[in-house]
Amino acid sequence: MDRLSIDIFCRVVDNFGDIGVCWRLAKQLAHTSAVKAVRLWVDDLHSFARIEPRLNAATAGASVDEVAIVHWTPSPPDLVPHDVVIEAFACDPPPRFIERMVEQDSLWINLEYLSAEPWVESCHALPSLQANGLSKAFFFPGFTPVTGGLLHEPNLLLDRDAWLAEPALRDGLLRNIGLPEPHIAALLSGARQILLFAYPQVPATSLLQALASQATPSVILVPTGVCPDLARGQHGAAYVHDIPFVDQPSFDRLLWSSDLNCVRGEDSLVRALWAGKPLLWHIYPQDDNAHMAKLDAWLALSPFQPLIADVMRAWNQSSTQSSTTLLRQALAPHAWAEWQAGSAHWTRQLAQLPDLAGALVSFCLQRKES
Ligand code: TRH
């Protein structure tokens, strides 16, 4: 079987999750031996450059990390489709391109959003015949072996552990994000590092209140623009510090080195899972509280104690009072040790799943051969 060539289409709906997922997938596919070419079509290069600053230096049509980048404008270039066309999150490739996919008999895949809901297993990889005669397959990432799995580069956990084994690398990262010297020293000698990445309605004050009264000092790192109402500076035992937006590899390292990761959406959740530390997931809010059912489905798969599930629900229900009370309980030594152990255990389990990029390649090779 010939090596695959792959187009990925990404429309940035809001925030950074769409491009965050597509960029990780594109890079991993481009470094897969069964793949000969990857082309990524993105409508919003400005958002893309926030997570991949190398893009700023690249000229139009250039490649970054062996991925050819195409600016998906209202009049996109009329290119011949590759063997496989992945549209991320039902983003609708240009009509002319779809016409040409029919001529090329391209394999068409819609990469879906991540969900832990049980129905995902029965829908994963199902084909759907389109009016133009092409069949489009629905590929679902997920947390069980019956789904497409999670994005996970080969050696990711080994790379993480090697990085963590060198405290000088962490020291350099903390300097790069502008953390004042005394707080770097505190972190390197055992203070808790917290990363706070969440949507505006998160009850961030509850986290601050719970940490401020702890015996262990903590430093809360807040990416620029996140939780603007949370007062920066020292509050009891907790220090809140604004950090600049960093590239994806640095973002991952912040997650690896934090003791508690407050993450949101899709991509930072998965990356926090690979960090193997306690995390608080602020799920992307949807109408009619549909996101709470998704949160419950995810909690049902998790190994977390009922207390941690309650913390996670309060965190997502913007309930400052109950979130503060529950967080204080979760940070108490015994519960905290259990939360840490459960998180590390789940990471090891999830790392056994097929990784999303590998599962996609196997699926495409099978479909191309049949
Ligand atoms: O930005 P998000 O809120 O994206 C969301 C979700 O994906 C949601 O499911 C989707 O429907 C919506 O977008 C449209 O959160 P997420 O998914 O965690 O993506 C953030 C990306 O930004 C992730 O790839 C990490 C990256 N990032 C950096 O690279 N550097 C940074 O400094 C920060 C804060 C984030």
Coordinates of C-alpha atoms and ligand atoms in Angstrom, one line a residue:
M1 CA 0.0 0.0 0.0
D2 CA 1.3 3.5 -0.9
R3 CA 1.9 6.0 1.8
L4 CA -1.0 8.3 2.5
S5 CA -1.3 12.0 1.7
I6 CA -3.8 13.9 3.9
D7 CA -5.6 17.2 3.9
I8 CA -7.0 18.5 7.2
F9 CA -9.5 21.4 7.2
C10 CA -9.8 23.5 10.3
R11 CA -12.3 26.4 10.9
V12 CA -11.6 28.3 14.1
V13 CA -15.1 28.7 15.6
D14 CA -13.9 30.4 18.8
N15 CA -11.0 30.1 21.2
F16 CA -8.0 27.8 20.5
G17 CA -9.4 24.3 20.7
D18 CA -10.2 23.7 17.0
I19 CA -6.7 24.7 15.8
G20 CA -5.1 23.2 19.0
V21 CA -6.4 19.8 18.1
C22 CA -5.8 20.1 14.4
W23 CA -2.3 21.3 14.8
R24 CA -1.3 18.5 17.1
L25 CA -2.9 15.9 14.8
A26 CA -1.3 17.4 11.7
K27 CA 2.2 17.3 13.2
Q28 CA 1.8 13.8 14.5
L29 CA 0.5 12.5 11.1
A30 CA 3.4 14.3 9.3
H31 CA 5.8 12.3 11.4
T32 CA 4.1 8.9 10.8
S33 CA 5.9 6.6 8.5
A34 CA 2.7 5.5 6.7
V35 CA 2.1 9.2 5.7
K36 CA 3.9 11.0 2.9
A37 CA 2.3 14.5 3.0
V38 CA 0.1 16.5 5.3
R39 CA -1.6 19.8 4.3
L40 CA -3.5 21.8 6.9
W41 CA -6.1 24.4 5.7
V42 CA -6.8 27.0 8.4
D43 CA -9.2 30.0 8.1
D44 CA -7.7 32.0 11.0
L45 CA -3.9 32.2 10.9
H46 CA -3.9 34.8 13.6
S47 CA -5.3 32.3 16.2
F48 CA -3.0 29.6 14.8
A49 CA 0.1 31.8 15.3
R50 CA -0.8 32.3 19.0
I51 CA -0.2 28.5 19.7
E52 CA 2.5 28.2 16.9
P53 CA 4.7 31.3 16.8
R54 CA 6.9 29.7 14.0
L55 CA 4.0 30.5 11.7
N56 CA 4.8 34.3 12.0
A57 CA 8.1 33.7 10.3
A58 CA 6.7 31.4 7.6
T59 CA 5.8 32.8 4.2
A60 CA 2.4 32.1 2.6
G61 CA 2.2 28.5 1.5
A62 CA 5.2 27.5 3.6
S63 CA 5.6 24.3 5.6
V64 CA 6.0 24.3 9.4
D65 CA 7.2 21.0 11.0
E66 CA 6.7 19.2 7.7
V67 CA 3.1 20.3 7.4
A68 CA 2.1 22.4 4.4
I69 CA -0.1 25.3 5.7
V70 CA -2.8 26.7 3.4
H71 CA -4.7 29.8 4.3
W72 CA -8.4 28.9 3.8
T73 CA -9.8 32.2 2.6
P74 CA -13.3 32.7 0.9
S75 CA -11.4 32.1 -2.5
P76 CA -9.1 29.3 -1.6
P77 CA -6.4 27.9 -3.9
D78 CA -7.8 25.3 -6.3
L79 CA -5.6 22.4 -5.2
V80 CA -5.9 18.7 -6.1
P81 CA -7.3 16.8 -3.0
H82 CA -5.0 14.3 -1.2
D83 CA -5.9 10.6 -0.7
V84 CA -7.6 11.4 2.6
V85 CA -9.5 14.5 3.5
I86 CA -10.2 15.1 7.2
E87 CA -12.6 17.9 8.0
A88 CA -12.4 18.8 11.7
F89 CA -15.6 19.2 13.6
A90 CA -17.9 19.3 10.5
C91 CA -16.3 22.5 9.2
D92 CA -17.4 21.9 5.5
P93 CA -14.5 22.0 3.0
P94 CA -15.0 24.4 0.0
P95 CA -17.6 23.1 -2.5
R96 CA -15.1 23.1 -5.4
F97 CA -12.7 21.1 -3.4
I98 CA -15.4 18.5 -2.6
E99 CA -16.2 18.3 -6.3
R100 CA -12.5 17.5 -6.9
M101 CA -12.6 14.9 -4.1
V102 CA -15.2 13.0 -6.1
E103 CA -12.8 13.0 -9.1
Q104 CA -9.9 11.8 -6.9
D105 CA -12.0 9.3 -5.0
S106 CA -10.6 10.8 -1.8
L107 CA -11.4 9.1 1.5
W108 CA -13.6 11.7 3.5
I109 CA -13.5 11.7 7.3
N110 CA -15.2 14.0 9.7
L111 CA -13.2 14.2 13.0
E112 CA -15.8 14.7 15.8
Y113 CA -15.5 16.6 19.1
L114 CA -14.3 14.6 22.1
S115 CA -17.1 13.1 24.3
A116 CA -17.2 10.4 26.9
E117 CA -20.9 9.7 26.3
P118 CA -21.7 6.0 25.7
W119 CA -23.4 6.5 22.3
V120 CA -20.0 7.5 20.9
E121 CA -18.8 3.9 20.8
S122 CA -21.7 2.8 18.5
C123 CA -21.2 5.8 16.1
H124 CA -17.5 5.7 15.9
A125 CA -16.2 5.1 12.3
L126 CA -19.7 4.8 10.8
P127 CA -19.9 5.8 7.1
S128 CA -22.6 8.1 5.7
L129 CA -23.3 8.2 2.0
Q130 CA -23.3 11.8 0.6
A131 CA -25.4 13.1 -2.3
N132 CA -22.3 13.3 -4.5
G133 CA -21.6 9.5 -4.1
L134 CA -18.7 9.9 -1.7
S135 CA -19.0 8.2 1.7
K136 CA -18.0 10.3 4.8
A137 CA -16.9 8.4 7.9
F138 CA -17.4 9.9 11.4
F139 CA -14.4 9.4 13.5
F140 CA -14.8 9.9 17.3
P141 CA -12.0 10.5 19.7
G142 CA -12.8 8.9 23.1
F143 CA -11.7 7.4 26.3
T144 CA -12.4 3.7 25.6
P145 CA -10.8 1.1 23.2
V146 CA -14.0 1.1 21.0
T147 CA -13.5 4.8 20.1
G148 CA -10.7 6.5 18.1
G149 CA -8.8 7.2 21.3
L150 CA -6.9 10.4 22.3
L151 CA -4.1 12.3 20.7
H152 CA -0.9 11.0 22.2
E153 CA 2.5 11.3 20.5
P154 CA 4.8 8.3 20.8
N155 CA 7.1 8.6 23.8
L156 CA 5.0 11.4 25.3
L157 CA 5.1 10.1 28.8
L158 CA 8.9 9.3 28.6
D159 CA 9.5 12.8 27.3
R160 CA 7.5 14.2 30.1
D161 CA 9.4 12.3 32.7
A162 CA 12.8 13.2 31.2
W163 CA 11.8 16.9 31.3
L164 CA 10.6 16.7 34.9
A165 CA 13.8 15.0 35.9
E166 CA 15.8 18.2 35.1
P167 CA 14.7 21.0 37.5
A168 CA 16.8 23.5 35.6
L169 CA 14.4 23.1 32.6
R170 CA 11.4 24.0 34.9
D171 CA 13.4 26.9 36.3
G172 CA 14.0 28.2 32.8
L173 CA 10.3 27.9 31.8
L174 CA 9.2 29.7 34.9
R175 CA 11.7 32.5 34.2
N176 CA 10.4 32.7 30.6
I177 CA 6.9 33.3 31.8
G178 CA 8.1 36.1 34.0
L179 CA 7.4 34.6 37.4
P180 CA 9.3 36.7 40.1
E181 CA 12.4 35.0 41.6
P182 CA 11.0 34.4 45.2
H183 CA 8.0 32.5 43.7
I184 CA 10.3 30.4 41.4
A185 CA 12.3 29.5 44.5
A186 CA 9.1 28.7 46.4
L187 CA 7.9 26.4 43.6
L188 CA 11.2 24.6 43.3
S189 CA 11.2 23.9 47.0
G190 CA 7.7 22.4 47.2
A191 CA 5.1 25.1 46.9
R192 CA 2.0 24.0 44.8
Q193 CA 1.9 25.1 41.2
I194 CA -1.6 25.6 39.8
L195 CA -2.4 26.4 36.2
L196 CA -5.8 28.2 35.8
F197 CA -7.2 28.0 32.3
A198 CA -11.0 28.2 32.3
Y199 CA -14.0 30.0 30.8
P200 CA -15.2 33.4 32.3
Q201 CA -18.0 31.9 34.4
V202 CA -15.7 29.6 36.4
P203 CA -15.9 30.2 40.2
A204 CA -12.1 31.1 40.3
T205 CA -12.5 32.8 43.7
S206 CA -13.4 29.4 45.3
L207 CA -10.0 28.1 44.2
L208 CA -8.2 31.2 45.6
Q209 CA -10.1 31.0 48.9
A210 CA -9.4 27.3 49.3
L211 CA -5.6 27.7 48.5
A212 CA -5.2 31.0 50.5
S213 CA -6.0 29.1 53.8
Q214 CA -3.7 26.1 53.2
A215 CA -0.5 25.4 55.1
T216 CA 1.3 24.7 51.8
P217 CA 1.9 27.9 49.8
S218 CA 0.8 28.0 46.2
V219 CA 1.4 29.9 43.0
I220 CA -1.6 30.2 40.6
L221 CA -0.5 30.8 37.0
V222 CA -3.2 32.5 34.9
P223 CA -2.8 32.8 31.1
T224 CA -3.3 36.4 29.9
G225 CA -7.0 37.3 29.6
V226 CA -8.3 34.4 31.6
C227 CA -10.4 35.1 34.7
P228 CA -9.9 38.9 34.5
D229 CA -11.9 39.5 37.7
L230 CA -9.6 37.3 39.8
A231 CA -7.4 39.7 41.8
R232 CA -3.7 39.1 41.0
G233 CA -1.0 39.2 43.7
Q234 CA -0.7 37.6 47.2
H235 CA -3.8 36.3 49.1
G236 CA -2.8 34.5 52.3
A237 CA -0.8 31.4 51.2
A238 CA -1.7 31.9 47.5
Y239 CA 0.0 34.1 44.9
V240 CA -1.8 34.8 41.6
H241 CA 0.4 35.6 38.6
D242 CA -0.5 36.5 35.0
I243 CA 1.5 34.6 32.4
P244 CA 1.8 35.3 28.7
F245 CA 0.3 33.0 26.1
V246 CA 3.0 30.3 25.3
D247 CA 3.4 27.8 22.4
Q248 CA 1.9 24.4 22.7
P249 CA 5.1 22.6 23.9
S250 CA 5.6 25.1 26.7
F251 CA 1.9 24.9 27.6
D252 CA 2.3 21.1 27.9
R253 CA 5.4 21.6 30.2
L254 CA 3.4 23.9 32.4
L255 CA 0.8 21.2 32.8
W256 CA 3.5 18.6 33.5
S257 CA 5.1 20.6 36.2
S258 CA 1.9 21.8 37.9
D259 CA 0.4 20.1 40.9
L260 CA -3.2 21.0 39.9
N261 CA -4.3 21.8 36.4
C262 CA -7.5 23.7 35.8
V263 CA -8.2 23.2 32.1
R264 CA -11.1 23.7 29.7
G265 CA -12.6 22.6 26.4
E266 CA -11.0 19.7 24.7
D267 CA -7.3 19.9 24.0
S268 CA -6.1 21.2 27.3
L269 CA -8.1 18.5 29.0
V270 CA -6.4 15.8 27.1
R271 CA -3.0 17.3 27.7
A272 CA -3.7 17.6 31.4
L273 CA -4.6 13.9 31.4
W274 CA -1.2 13.2 30.1
A275 CA 0.4 15.3 32.9
G276 CA -1.1 12.7 35.3
K277 CA -1.8 15.3 38.0
P278 CA -5.1 16.3 39.7
L279 CA -7.1 18.4 37.3
L280 CA -10.3 20.4 37.3
W281 CA -12.1 20.4 34.0
H282 CA -14.2 23.4 33.0
I283 CA -16.2 21.9 30.1
Y284 CA -17.2 24.1 27.1
P285 CA -20.6 25.4 28.1
Q286 CA -23.6 24.5 25.9
D287 CA -27.3 25.5 25.8
D288 CA -29.7 23.6 28.1
N289 CA -26.8 22.4 30.3
A290 CA -26.0 19.7 27.7
H291 CA -22.4 20.0 28.9
M292 CA -23.3 18.7 32.4
A293 CA -24.4 15.4 30.9
K294 CA -21.1 15.2 29.1
L295 CA -19.3 16.0 32.3
D296 CA -21.2 13.2 34.1
A297 CA -20.4 10.7 31.4
W298 CA -16.7 11.6 31.7
L299 CA -16.8 11.4 35.5
A300 CA -18.4 8.0 35.2
L301 CA -15.4 6.7 33.3
S302 CA -12.9 8.3 35.7
P303 CA -11.5 6.6 38.8
F304 CA -12.2 9.7 40.9
Q305 CA -13.8 9.5 44.4
P306 CA -17.3 11.0 44.8
L307 CA -15.8 14.0 46.5
I308 CA -13.7 14.9 43.4
A309 CA -16.8 14.3 41.1
D310 CA -18.7 16.8 43.4
V311 CA -15.8 19.3 43.2
M312 CA -15.8 19.0 39.4
R313 CA -19.6 19.6 39.2
A314 CA -19.5 22.6 41.6
W315 CA -16.6 24.0 39.5
N316 CA -18.9 23.8 36.4
Q317 CA -22.0 25.1 38.1
S318 CA -20.3 28.4 39.0
S319 CA -21.2 27.8 42.6
T320 CA -18.5 29.6 44.6
Q321 CA -19.7 28.6 48.0
S322 CA -20.0 24.9 47.5
S323 CA -16.9 24.9 45.3
T324 CA -14.8 26.5 48.1
T325 CA -16.1 24.0 50.7
L326 CA -15.5 21.0 48.5
L327 CA -12.1 22.2 47.3
R328 CA -10.9 22.6 50.9
Q329 CA -12.0 19.0 51.5
A330 CA -10.2 17.8 48.3
L331 CA -7.0 19.6 49.3
A332 CA -6.9 17.9 52.8
P333 CA -3.9 15.5 52.9
H334 CA -5.7 12.2 52.6
A335 CA -8.2 13.2 49.9
W336 CA -5.4 15.0 48.0
A337 CA -3.1 11.9 48.1
E338 CA -6.0 9.8 46.8
W339 CA -6.7 12.4 44.0
Q340 CA -3.1 12.4 43.0
A341 CA -2.9 8.6 42.9
G342 CA -6.2 8.2 41.0
S343 CA -5.0 10.8 38.4
A344 CA -1.7 9.1 37.8
H345 CA -3.4 5.7 37.6
W346 CA -5.9 6.9 35.0
T347 CA -3.1 8.4 32.9
R348 CA -1.3 5.1 32.7
Q349 CA -4.6 3.4 31.8
L350 CA -5.5 5.9 29.0
A351 CA -2.0 5.7 27.6
Q352 CA -2.8 2.0 26.7
L353 CA -5.6 3.1 24.3
P354 CA -4.8 3.4 20.6
D355 CA -3.7 6.9 20.0
L356 CA -6.0 9.0 17.7
A357 CA -3.5 9.7 14.9
G358 CA -2.4 6.0 14.8
A359 CA -6.0 4.9 14.8
L360 CA -6.9 7.3 12.0
V361 CA -4.0 6.1 9.8
S362 CA -4.9 2.4 10.4
F363 CA -8.5 3.2 9.5
C364 CA -7.5 5.0 6.3
L365 CA -5.1 2.2 5.2
Q366 CA -7.8 -0.4 5.7
R367 CA -10.4 1.6 3.9
K368 CA -8.0 2.3 1.0
E369 CA -7.2 -1.4 0.7
S370 CA -10.8 -2.6 0.7
Ligands
TRH1 O1 -9.5 27.3 23.8 P1 -10.5 26.3 24.2 O2 -11.6 26.9 25.0 O3 -11.1 25.7 22.9 C1 -12.5 25.3 22.8 C2 -12.7 23.8 23.0 O4 -11.9 23.0 22.2 C3 -14.1 23.5 22.8 O5 -14.4 22.1 22.9 C4 -14.5 23.9 21.4 O6 -15.8 23.6 21.1 C5 -14.2 25.4 21.3 O7 -12.9 25.7 21.6 C6 -14.5 25.9 19.9 O8 -9.8 25.2 25.0 P2 -8.8 24.0 24.5 O9 -9.6 22.9 23.8 O10 -8.1 23.5 25.7 O11 -7.8 24.6 23.6 C7 -6.8 25.5 24.0 C8 -5.5 25.3 23.1 O12 -4.7 26.5 23.3 C9 -4.7 24.1 23.4 O13 -4.2 23.5 22.2 C10 -3.6 24.6 24.3 C11 -3.4 26.0 23.6 N1 -2.7 26.9 24.5 C12 -1.4 27.2 24.2 O14 -0.8 26.7 23.3 N2 -0.7 28.2 25.0 C13 -1.3 28.8 26.0 O15 -0.7 29.6 26.7 C14 -2.7 28.5 26.3 C15 -3.4 29.1 27.5 C16 -3.3 27.5 25.5

